[in-house]
Coordinates of C-alpha atoms in Angstrom, one line a residue:
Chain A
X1449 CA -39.6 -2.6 31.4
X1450 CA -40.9 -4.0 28.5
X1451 CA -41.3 -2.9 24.7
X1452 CA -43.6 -4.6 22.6
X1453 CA -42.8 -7.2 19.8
X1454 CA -43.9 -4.9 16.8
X1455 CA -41.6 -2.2 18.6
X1456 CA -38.6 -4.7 18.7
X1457 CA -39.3 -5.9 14.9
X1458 CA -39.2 -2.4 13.8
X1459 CA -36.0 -1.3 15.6
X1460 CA -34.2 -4.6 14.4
X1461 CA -35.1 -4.1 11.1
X1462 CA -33.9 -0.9 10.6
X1463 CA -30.6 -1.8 12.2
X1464 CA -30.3 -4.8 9.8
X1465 CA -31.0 -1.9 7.2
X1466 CA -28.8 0.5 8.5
X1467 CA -26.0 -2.0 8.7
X1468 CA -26.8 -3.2 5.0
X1469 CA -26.2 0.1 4.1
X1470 CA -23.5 1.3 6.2
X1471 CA -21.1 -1.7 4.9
X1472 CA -21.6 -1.1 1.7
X1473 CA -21.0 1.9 1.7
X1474 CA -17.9 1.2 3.9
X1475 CA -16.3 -1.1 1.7
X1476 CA -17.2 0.4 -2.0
X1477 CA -17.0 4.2 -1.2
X1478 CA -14.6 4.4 1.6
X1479 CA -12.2 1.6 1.0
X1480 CA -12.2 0.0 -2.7
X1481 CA -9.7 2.6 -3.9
X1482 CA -7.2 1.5 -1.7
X1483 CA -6.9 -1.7 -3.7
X1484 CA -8.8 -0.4 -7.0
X1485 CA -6.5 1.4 -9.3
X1486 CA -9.6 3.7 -11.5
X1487 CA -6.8 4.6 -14.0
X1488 CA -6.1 1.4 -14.7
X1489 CA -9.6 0.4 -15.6
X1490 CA -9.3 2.8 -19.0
X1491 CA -6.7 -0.6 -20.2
X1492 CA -9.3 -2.6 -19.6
X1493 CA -11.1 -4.6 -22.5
X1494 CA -15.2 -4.2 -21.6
X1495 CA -15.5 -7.7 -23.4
X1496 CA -13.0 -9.7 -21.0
X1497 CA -14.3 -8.2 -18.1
X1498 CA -17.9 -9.4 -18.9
X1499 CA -16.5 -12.9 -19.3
X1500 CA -14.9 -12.4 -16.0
X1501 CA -17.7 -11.2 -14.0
X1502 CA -19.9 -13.9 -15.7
X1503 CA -17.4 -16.6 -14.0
X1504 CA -17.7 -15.3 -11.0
X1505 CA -21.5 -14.3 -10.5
X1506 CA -25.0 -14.5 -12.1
X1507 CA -25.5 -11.0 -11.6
X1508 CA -27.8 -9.4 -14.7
X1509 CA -25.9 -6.2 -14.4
X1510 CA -22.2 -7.4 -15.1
X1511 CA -23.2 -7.5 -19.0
X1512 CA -20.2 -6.4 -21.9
X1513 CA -22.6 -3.1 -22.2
X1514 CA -23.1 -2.3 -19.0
X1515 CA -18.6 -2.1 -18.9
X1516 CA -18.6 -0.4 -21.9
X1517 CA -20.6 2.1 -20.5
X1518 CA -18.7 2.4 -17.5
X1519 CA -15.4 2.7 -19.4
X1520 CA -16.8 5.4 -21.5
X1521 CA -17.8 7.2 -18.4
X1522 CA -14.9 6.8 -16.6
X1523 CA -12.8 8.4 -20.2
X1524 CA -15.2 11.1 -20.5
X1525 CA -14.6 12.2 -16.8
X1526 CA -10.6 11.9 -17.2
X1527 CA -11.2 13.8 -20.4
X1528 CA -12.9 16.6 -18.3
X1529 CA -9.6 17.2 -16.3
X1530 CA -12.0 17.0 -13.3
X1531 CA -12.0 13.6 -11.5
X1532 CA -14.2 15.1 -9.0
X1533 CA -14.5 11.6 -6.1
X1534 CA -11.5 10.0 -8.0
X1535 CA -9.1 13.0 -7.8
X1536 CA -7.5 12.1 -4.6
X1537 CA -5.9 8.6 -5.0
X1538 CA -2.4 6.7 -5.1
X1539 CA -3.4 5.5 -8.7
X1540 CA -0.1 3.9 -10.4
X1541 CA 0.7 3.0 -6.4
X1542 CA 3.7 -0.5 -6.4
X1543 CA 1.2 -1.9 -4.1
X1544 CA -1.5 -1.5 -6.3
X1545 CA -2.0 -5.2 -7.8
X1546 CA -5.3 -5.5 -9.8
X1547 CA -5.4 -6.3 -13.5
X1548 CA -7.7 -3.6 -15.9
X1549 CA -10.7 -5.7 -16.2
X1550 CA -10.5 -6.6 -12.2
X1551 CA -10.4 -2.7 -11.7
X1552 CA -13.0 -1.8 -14.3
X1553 CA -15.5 -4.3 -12.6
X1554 CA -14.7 -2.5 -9.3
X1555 CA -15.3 0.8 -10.8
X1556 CA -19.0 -0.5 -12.5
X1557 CA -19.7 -2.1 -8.7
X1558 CA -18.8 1.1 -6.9
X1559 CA -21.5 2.9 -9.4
X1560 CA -23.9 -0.1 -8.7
X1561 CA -23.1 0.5 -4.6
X1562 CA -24.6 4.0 -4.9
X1563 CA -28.0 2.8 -6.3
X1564 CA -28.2 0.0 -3.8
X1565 CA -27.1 1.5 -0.8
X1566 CA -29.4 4.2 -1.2
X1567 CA -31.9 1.6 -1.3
X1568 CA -31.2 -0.1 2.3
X1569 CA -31.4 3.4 3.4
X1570 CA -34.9 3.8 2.4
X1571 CA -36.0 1.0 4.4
X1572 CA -34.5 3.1 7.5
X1573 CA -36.4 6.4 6.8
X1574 CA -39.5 4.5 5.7
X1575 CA -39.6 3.4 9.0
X1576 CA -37.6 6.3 10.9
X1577 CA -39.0 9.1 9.3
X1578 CA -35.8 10.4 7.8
X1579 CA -32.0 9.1 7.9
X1580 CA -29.8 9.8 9.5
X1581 CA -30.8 10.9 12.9
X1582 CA -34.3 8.8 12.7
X1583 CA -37.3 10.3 14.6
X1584 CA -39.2 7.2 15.7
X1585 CA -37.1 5.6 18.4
X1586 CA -38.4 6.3 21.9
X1587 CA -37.5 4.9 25.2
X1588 CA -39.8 1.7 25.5
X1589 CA -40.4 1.1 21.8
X1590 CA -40.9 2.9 18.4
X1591 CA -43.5 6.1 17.4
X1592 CA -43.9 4.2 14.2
X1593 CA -47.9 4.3 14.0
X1594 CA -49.2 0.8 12.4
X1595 CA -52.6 1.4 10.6
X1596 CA -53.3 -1.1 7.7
X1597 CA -55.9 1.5 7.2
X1598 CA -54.5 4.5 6.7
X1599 CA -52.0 5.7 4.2
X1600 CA -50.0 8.0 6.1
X1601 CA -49.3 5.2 8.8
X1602 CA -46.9 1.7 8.6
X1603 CA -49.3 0.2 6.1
X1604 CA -49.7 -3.0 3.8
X1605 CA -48.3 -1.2 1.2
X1606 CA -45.1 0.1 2.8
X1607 CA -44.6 -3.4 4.6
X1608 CA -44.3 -4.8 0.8
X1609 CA -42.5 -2.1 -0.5
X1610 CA -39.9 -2.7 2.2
X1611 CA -39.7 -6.7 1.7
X1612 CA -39.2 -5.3 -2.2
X1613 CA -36.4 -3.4 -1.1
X1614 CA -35.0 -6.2 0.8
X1615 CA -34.9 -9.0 -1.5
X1616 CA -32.9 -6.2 -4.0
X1617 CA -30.5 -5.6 -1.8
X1618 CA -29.9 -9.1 -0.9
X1619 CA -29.5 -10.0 -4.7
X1620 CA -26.6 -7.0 -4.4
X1621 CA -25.2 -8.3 -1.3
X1622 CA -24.9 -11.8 -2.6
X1623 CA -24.1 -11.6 -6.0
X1624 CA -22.0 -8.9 -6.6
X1625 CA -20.2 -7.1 -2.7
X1626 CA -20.0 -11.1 -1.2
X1627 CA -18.2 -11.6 -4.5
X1628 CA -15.9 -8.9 -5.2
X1629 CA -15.2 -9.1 -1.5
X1630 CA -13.8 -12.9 -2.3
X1631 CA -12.3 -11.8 -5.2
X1632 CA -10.0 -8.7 -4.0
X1633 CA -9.4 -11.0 -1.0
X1634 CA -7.7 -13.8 -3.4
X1635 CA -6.3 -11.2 -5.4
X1636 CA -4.1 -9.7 -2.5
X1637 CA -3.4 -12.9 -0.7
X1638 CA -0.5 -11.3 1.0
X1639 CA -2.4 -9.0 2.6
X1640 CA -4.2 -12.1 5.0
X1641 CA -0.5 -11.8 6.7
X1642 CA -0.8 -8.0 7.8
X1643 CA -3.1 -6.1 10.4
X1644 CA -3.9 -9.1 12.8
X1645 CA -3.4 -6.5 16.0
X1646 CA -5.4 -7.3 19.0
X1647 CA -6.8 -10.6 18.5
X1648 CA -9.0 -10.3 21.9
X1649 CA -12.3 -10.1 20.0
X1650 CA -15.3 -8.5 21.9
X1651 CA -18.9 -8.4 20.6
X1652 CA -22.5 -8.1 22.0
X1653 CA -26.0 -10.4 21.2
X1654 CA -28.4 -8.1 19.4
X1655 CA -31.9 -8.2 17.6
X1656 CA -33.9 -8.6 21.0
X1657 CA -37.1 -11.2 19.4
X1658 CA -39.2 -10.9 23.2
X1659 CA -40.5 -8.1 24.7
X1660 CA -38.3 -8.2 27.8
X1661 CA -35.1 -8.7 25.9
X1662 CA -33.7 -11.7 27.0
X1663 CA -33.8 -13.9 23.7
X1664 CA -31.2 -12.6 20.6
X1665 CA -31.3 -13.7 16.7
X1666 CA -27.5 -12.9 16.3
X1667 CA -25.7 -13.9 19.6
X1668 CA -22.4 -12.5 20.9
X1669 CA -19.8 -12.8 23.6
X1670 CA -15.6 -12.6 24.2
X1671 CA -12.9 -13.9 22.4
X1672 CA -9.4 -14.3 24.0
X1673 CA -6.4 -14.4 22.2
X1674 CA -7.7 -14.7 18.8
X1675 CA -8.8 -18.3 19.8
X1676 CA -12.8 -19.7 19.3
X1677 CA -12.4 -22.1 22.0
X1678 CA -12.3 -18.8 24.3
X1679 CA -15.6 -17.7 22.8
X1680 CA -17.9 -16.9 26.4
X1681 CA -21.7 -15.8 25.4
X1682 CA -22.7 -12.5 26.6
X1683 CA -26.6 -13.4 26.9
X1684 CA -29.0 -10.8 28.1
X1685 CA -29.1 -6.2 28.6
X1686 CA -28.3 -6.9 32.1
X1687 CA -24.9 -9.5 31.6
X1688 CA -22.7 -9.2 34.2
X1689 CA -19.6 -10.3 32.6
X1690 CA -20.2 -7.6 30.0
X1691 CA -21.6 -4.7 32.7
X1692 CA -18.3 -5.7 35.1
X1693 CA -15.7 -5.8 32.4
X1694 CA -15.8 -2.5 30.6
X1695 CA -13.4 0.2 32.0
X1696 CA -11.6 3.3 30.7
X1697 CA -8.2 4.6 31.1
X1698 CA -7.3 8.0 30.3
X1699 CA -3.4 7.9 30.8
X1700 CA -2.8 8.8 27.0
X1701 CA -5.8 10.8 26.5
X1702 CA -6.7 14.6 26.3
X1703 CA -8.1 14.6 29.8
X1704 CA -7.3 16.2 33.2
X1705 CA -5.8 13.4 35.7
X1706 CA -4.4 9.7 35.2
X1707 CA -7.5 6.9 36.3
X1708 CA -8.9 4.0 34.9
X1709 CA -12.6 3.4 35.4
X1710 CA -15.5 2.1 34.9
X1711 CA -17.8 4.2 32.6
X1712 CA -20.3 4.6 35.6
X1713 CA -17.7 6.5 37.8
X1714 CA -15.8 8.3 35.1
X1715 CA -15.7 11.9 34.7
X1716 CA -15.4 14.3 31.6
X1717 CA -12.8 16.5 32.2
X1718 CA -11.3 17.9 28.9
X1719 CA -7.4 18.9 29.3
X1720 CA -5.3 19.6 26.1
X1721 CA -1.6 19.5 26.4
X1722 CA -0.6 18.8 22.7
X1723 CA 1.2 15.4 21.3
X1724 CA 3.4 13.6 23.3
X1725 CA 4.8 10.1 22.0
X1726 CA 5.3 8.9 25.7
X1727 CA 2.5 10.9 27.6
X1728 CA -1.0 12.4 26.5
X1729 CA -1.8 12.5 22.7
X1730 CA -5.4 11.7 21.5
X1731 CA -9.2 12.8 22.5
X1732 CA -9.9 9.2 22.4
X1733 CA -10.2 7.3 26.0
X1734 CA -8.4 4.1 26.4
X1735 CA -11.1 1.1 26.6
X1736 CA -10.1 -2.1 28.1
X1737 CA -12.2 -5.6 28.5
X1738 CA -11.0 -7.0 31.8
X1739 CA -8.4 -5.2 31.8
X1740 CA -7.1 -5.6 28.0
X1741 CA -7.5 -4.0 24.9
X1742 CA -10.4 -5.6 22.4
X1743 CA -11.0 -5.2 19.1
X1744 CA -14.9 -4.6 17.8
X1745 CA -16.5 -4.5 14.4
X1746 CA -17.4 -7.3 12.3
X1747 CA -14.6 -9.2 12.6
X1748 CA -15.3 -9.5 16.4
X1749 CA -18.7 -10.2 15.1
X1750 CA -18.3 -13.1 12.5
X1751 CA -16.1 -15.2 14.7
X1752 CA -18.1 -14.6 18.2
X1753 CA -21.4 -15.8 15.9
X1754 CA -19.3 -18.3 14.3
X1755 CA -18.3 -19.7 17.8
X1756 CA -21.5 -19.4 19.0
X1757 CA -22.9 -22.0 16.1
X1758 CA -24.9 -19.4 14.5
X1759 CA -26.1 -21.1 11.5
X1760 CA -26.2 -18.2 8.7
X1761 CA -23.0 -17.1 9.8
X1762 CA -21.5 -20.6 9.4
X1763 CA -23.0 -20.7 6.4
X1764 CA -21.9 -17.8 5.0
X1765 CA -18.2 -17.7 6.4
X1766 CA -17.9 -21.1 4.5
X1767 CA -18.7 -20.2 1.2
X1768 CA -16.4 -17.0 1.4
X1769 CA -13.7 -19.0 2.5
X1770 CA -14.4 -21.5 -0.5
X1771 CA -14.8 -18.7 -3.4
X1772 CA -11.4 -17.1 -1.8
X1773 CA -10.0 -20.7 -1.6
X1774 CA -11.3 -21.3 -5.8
X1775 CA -10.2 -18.0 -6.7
X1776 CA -6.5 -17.5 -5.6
X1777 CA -6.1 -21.3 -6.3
X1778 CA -4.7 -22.2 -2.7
X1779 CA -7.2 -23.3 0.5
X1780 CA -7.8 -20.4 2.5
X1781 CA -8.5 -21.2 6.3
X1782 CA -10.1 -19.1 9.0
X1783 CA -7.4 -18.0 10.3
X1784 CA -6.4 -15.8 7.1
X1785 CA -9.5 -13.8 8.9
X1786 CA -7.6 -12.7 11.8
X1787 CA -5.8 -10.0 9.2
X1788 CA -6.8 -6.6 7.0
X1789 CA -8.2 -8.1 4.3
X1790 CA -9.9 -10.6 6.3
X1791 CA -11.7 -7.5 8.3
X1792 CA -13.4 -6.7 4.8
X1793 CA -14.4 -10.4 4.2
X1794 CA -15.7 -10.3 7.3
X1795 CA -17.9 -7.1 7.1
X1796 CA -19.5 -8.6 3.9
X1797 CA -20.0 -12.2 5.7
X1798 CA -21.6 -10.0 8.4
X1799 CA -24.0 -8.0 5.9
X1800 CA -25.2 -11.3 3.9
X1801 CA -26.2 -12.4 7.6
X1802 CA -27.9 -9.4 7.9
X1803 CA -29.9 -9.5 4.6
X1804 CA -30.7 -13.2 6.5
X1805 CA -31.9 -11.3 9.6
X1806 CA -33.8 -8.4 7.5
X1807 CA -35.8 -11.3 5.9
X1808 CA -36.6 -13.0 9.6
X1809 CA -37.2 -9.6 11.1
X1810 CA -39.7 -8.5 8.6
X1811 CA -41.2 -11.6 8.7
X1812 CA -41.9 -11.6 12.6
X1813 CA -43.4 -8.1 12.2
X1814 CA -46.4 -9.6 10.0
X1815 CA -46.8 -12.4 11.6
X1816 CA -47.4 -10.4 14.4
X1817 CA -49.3 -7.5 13.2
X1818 CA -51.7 -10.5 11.7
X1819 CA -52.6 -11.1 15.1
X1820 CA -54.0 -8.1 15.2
X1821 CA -51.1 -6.5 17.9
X1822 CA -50.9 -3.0 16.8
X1823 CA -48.9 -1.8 20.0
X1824 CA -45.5 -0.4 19.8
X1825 CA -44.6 1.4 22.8
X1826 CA -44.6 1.2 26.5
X1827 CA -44.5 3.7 28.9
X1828 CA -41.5 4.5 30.6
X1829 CA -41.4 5.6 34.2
X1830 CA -38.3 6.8 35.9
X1831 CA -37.7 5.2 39.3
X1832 CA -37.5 7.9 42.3
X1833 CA -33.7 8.1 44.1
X1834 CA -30.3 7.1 42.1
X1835 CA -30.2 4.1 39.6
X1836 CA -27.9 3.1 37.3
X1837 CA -28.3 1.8 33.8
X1838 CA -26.7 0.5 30.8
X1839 CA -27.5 -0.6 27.3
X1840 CA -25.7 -2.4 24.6
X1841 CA -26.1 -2.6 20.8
X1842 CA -23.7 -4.0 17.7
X1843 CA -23.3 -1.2 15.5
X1844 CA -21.6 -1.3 12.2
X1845 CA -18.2 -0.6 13.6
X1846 CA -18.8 -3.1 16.6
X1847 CA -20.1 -2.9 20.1
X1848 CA -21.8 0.2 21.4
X1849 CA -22.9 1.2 24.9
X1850 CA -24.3 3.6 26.7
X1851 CA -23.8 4.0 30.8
X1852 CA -26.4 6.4 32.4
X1853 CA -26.4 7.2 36.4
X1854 CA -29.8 8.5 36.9
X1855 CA -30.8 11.2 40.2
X1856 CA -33.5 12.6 41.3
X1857 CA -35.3 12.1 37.2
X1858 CA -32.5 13.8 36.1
X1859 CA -29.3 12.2 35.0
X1860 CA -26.0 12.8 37.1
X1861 CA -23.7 11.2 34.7
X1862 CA -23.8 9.9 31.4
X1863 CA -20.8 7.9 29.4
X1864 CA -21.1 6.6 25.6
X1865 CA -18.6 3.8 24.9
X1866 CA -18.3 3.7 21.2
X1867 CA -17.3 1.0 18.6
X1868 CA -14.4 3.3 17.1
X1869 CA -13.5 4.4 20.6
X1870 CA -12.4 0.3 21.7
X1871 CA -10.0 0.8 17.8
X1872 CA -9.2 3.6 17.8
X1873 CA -7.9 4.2 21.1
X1874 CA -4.3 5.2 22.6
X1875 CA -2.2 3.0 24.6
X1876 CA -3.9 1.9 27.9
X1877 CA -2.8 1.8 31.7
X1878 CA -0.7 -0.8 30.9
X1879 CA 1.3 1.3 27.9
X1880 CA -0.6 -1.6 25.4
X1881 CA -1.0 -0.1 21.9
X1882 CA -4.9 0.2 20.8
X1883 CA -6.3 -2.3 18.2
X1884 CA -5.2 0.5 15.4
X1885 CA -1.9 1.2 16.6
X1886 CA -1.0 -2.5 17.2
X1887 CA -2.7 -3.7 13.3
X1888 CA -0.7 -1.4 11.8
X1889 CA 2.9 -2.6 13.8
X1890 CA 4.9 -5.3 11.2
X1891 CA 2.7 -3.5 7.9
X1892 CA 4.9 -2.9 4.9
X1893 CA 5.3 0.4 3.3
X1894 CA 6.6 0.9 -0.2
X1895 CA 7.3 4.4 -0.3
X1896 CA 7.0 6.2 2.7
X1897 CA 6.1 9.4 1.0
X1898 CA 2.9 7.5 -0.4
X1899 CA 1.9 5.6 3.1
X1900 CA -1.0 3.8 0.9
X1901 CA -0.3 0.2 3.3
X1902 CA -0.8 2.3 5.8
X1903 CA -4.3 4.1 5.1
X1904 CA -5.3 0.3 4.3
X1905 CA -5.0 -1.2 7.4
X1906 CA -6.4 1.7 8.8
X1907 CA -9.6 1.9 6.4
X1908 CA -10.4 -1.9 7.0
X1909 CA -11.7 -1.1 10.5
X1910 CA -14.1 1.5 9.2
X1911 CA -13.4 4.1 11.3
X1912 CA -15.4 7.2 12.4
X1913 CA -14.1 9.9 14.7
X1914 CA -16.4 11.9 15.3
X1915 CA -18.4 9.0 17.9
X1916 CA -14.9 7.8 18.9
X1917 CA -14.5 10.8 20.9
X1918 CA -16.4 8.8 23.7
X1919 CA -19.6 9.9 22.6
X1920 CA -22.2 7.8 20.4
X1921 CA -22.2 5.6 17.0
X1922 CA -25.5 3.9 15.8
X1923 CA -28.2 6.8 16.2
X1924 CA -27.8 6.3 19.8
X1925 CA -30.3 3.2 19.5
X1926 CA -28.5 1.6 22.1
X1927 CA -30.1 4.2 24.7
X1928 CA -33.6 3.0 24.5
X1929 CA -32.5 -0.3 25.8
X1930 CA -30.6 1.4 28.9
X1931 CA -32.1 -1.0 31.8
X1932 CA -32.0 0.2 35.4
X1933 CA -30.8 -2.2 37.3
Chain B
X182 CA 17.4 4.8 9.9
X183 CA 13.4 4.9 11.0
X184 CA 11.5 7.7 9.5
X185 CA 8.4 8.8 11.4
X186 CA 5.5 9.7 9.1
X187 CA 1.8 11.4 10.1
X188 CA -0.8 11.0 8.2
X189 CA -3.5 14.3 9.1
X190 CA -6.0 13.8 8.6
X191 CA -7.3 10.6 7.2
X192 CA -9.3 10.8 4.3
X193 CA -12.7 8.8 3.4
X194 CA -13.6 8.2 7.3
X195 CA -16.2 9.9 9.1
X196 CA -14.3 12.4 11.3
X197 CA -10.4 13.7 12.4
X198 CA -8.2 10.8 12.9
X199 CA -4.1 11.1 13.0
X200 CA -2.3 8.1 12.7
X201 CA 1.6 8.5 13.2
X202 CA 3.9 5.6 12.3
X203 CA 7.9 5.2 12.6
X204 CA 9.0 2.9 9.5
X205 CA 12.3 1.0 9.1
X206 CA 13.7 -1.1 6.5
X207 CA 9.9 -1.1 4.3
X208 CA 8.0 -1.8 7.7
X209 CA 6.0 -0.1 10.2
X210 CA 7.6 -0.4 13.9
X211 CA 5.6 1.7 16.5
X212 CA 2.1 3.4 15.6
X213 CA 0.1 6.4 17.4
X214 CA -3.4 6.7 16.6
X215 CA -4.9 9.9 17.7
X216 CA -8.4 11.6 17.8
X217 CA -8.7 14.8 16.8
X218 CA -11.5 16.5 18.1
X219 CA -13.7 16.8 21.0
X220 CA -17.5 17.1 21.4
X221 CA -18.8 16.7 24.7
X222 CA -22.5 15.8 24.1
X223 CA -22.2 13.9 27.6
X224 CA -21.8 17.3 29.2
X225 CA -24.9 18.3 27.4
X226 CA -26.8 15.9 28.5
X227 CA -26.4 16.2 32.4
X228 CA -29.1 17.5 34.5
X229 CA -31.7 16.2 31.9
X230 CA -34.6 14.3 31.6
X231 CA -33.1 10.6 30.9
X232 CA -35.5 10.1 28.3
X233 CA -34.7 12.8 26.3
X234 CA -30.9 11.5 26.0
X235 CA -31.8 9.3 22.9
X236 CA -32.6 12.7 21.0
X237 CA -29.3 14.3 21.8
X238 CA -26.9 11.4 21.6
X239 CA -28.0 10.2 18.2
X240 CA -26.7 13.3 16.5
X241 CA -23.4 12.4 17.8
X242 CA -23.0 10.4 14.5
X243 CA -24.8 10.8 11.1
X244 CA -23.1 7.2 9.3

């Protein structure tokens, strides 16, 4: 089973996109105002926080007007009674630690995320049709027609629109999220102490750059113990040491009996019984990697690359760790990753990697369509008896896989091992608290009325529930890679 | 004297997630985190064509 090159190019780049997009979204949308007070931004003096943005970045859109703007935006809404997406929010929180300009910045940024986050996401439906739930992947390749001919197919003109799209993003990425990331990082210093967790780190190889999958741009692999040395390389869609390691237990979860198995044998067998602190309380299974919990995400990501020598990762890790280092005035190490804060330093190390990999992807798709290879799917037959198959991909919130036990053409059981499903899960077999549970263990709460520590550890592993419940994150790419072995 | 807190659901997340925590003295000493609802696409997608599953599973999540 093959898929050819301009098929792997296409589905690489839109998960470089996708990604882009997803983590910026993640950290200014979903996560800023846990360490952004907006009220406070109304103190601010527009003038200051141009000088301080200029210190900090070369980024055209950080100008005295542009904060002025902002500010008089930000009054006119509070003047309106309405605070529409700002009305829910600890504002005035103890814990909240930003001065005015720092918060107004954040508050012109988070406006600034909207424009550019949109803009990764046109690269994904220019190339998927739509977003999200994209129409082109197939199993063997992409439907994603390539006629420098025609206008309503993948043509010159869209190739070059989407390198335009890249290259602003990047500038985004790099000048102004890498940034902010490094300066909230500095700025809560304390919080590099809180929300380590599970430190067993698990992570996959992805952007396939052959047609049989077997050599990776970004490589991946397992992480004991929080400790590099650890790091072992999971290297190809058929990895044994990946395939043999992954089980479930469902001892704490919503579902009928007490096993722990592999995906491939499990059963889906839905039992409510309501909450119980000691026995069953969550529709989330229990994964476990040989047998112990693992966290996934970019965290997992950045140090598995980082082990692995992965240049751009190395590259970028180290200048985050400077700029943090500059900023709060006191060297900042690696290990300050293994922590809340660091999961958000890592998620924007990750997505200035991926602006990297956009660039290499979309390169590699016109050097090849100059060859004149237009193909982009291959046919995919379905062997006759049982087989069994699984694929792997590394989805914003961390590794994703799909198990598939195939009969007769039809398929006899089918398991989706999500990223938020390895976090988010319940105690295991062993009574060992998920990578959530055991983050938030040792956080400190000011007022337990106002859990705001909480939500922040919480936040900074970008959750989403609605694939945890062992079902699918990612668009369910990972499928179209499902090998039978 | 712990106090046990839930937090139902969390905001600014994609989906139900509860997260209980018992506190003592300012700091968080046993956490629960617990899914809240159940879909059961895998269900769906028995007795079906294998190369359809891409189609159904990707509506699973729309981040």
């Amino acid at each position: 089973m093959e898929v050819p090159l301009n098929g792997q190019f296409i589905r690489n780049l839109m998960m470089a996109a996708h990604a882009t997009h997803d983590h910026i979204v993640h950290f200014y949308i979903l996560s800023a105002l846990d360490w952004v007070d907006i009220t406070s931004a109304l103190k601010a003096d527009p003038k200051k926080t141009a000088q301080l943005a200029d210190s900090l970045s070369s980024w055209p859109r950080n100008s005295y007007q542009e904060m002025a703007a902002v500010k008089d935006k930000l009054k006119g809404l509070v003047a309106s009674g309405q605070l529409g997406i700002f009305a829910n929010g600890y504002w005035g929180h103890p814990a909240m630690k930003l001065p005015p300009e720092v918060n107004l910045l954040a508050v012109a940024h988070y406006l600034q995320a909207l424009e550019y986050q949109r803009k990764a996401n046109m690269i994904v439906s220019i190339l998927g049709s739509k977003t999200p739930h994209v129409a082109n992947l197939v199993p063997g390749g992409v439907s994603t027609a390539i006629n420098l001919d025609s206008p309503s197919a993948l043509n010159m003109e869209r190739l070059y629109f989407i390198k335009t799209l890249i290259d602003e993003v990047g500038d985004f990425v790099k000048n102004v999220y890498l940034v902010d990331v490094c300066a909230v990082g500095a700025m809560y210093a304390d919080w590099t102490k809180y929300g380590a967790g599970v430190t067993n780190y698990l992570s996959v190889p992805d952007m396939p750059m052959d047609t049989k999958g077997t050599a990776f741009s970004l490589p991946g692999g397992y992480i004991a113990n929080g400790d590099l040395k650890t790091f072992k390389p999971i290297t190809s869609y058929t990895d044994e040491f990946f395939r043999d390691g992954v089980k479930e237990s469902i001892k704490h979860s919503w579902y009928n009996g007490d096993w722990t198995k592999h995906p491939w044998d499990e059963t889906t067998d839905p039992k409510y019984t309501g909450f119980q602190d000691t026995g069953k309380y969550s529709w989330v299974k229990a994964p476990t990697f040989n047998d112990k919990p693992a966290q996934v995400g970019p965290l997992a990501n950045v140090l598995c690359m980082f082990a692995a020598g992965h240049e751009p990762t190395k590259k970028y890790a180290t200048l985050v760790l400077e700029t943090v280092s500059k900023i709060a005035g006191a060297k900042v190490g690696p290990e300050a990753l293994h922590s809340t804060i660091g999961r958000h330093a890592a998620r924007a190390i990750r997505c200035a990697v991926l602006y990297d990999e956009a660039t290499t992807q979309w390169n590699a798709l016109m050097e090849n369509i100059a060859k004149g290879d237009l193909a982009i799917c291959t046919k995919y037959p379905i062997k006759a008896g049982e087989s069994r198959g699984f694929g792997f991909h590394e989805a914003p919130r961390g590794v994703l896989s799909h198990w598939v036990v195939i009969e007769d053409n039809k398929i006899k059981n089918y398991q989706a091992v999500v990223p938020s499903t390895w976090n988010s899960g319940p105690r295991n077999q062993h009574d060992a608290l998920g990578p959530y549970e055991a983050s938030l263990v040792g956080n400190p709460v000011a007022d337990p009325d106002k859990p705001l520590e909480v939500i922040r550890t919480v936040h900074s592993f970008d959750p989403c529930l609605a694939c945890a419940i062992h079902l699918v994150d990612g668009k369910g790419r990972s499928l179209n890679k499902v090998k039978a072995l | 004297m712990a106090k046990r807190i839930t937090i139902d659901p969390i905001t600014r997340i994609e989906g139900h997630l509860r997260i209980d925590c018992e506190i003592d003295g300012g700091k968080v000493t046993n956490a629960w985190s617990s899914g809240q609802m159940w879909r059961g696409i895998e269900l769906i997608v028995k007795g079906r064509d294998p190369r359809d599953a891409p189609t159904f599973t990707q509506r699973i999540c729309g981040v």
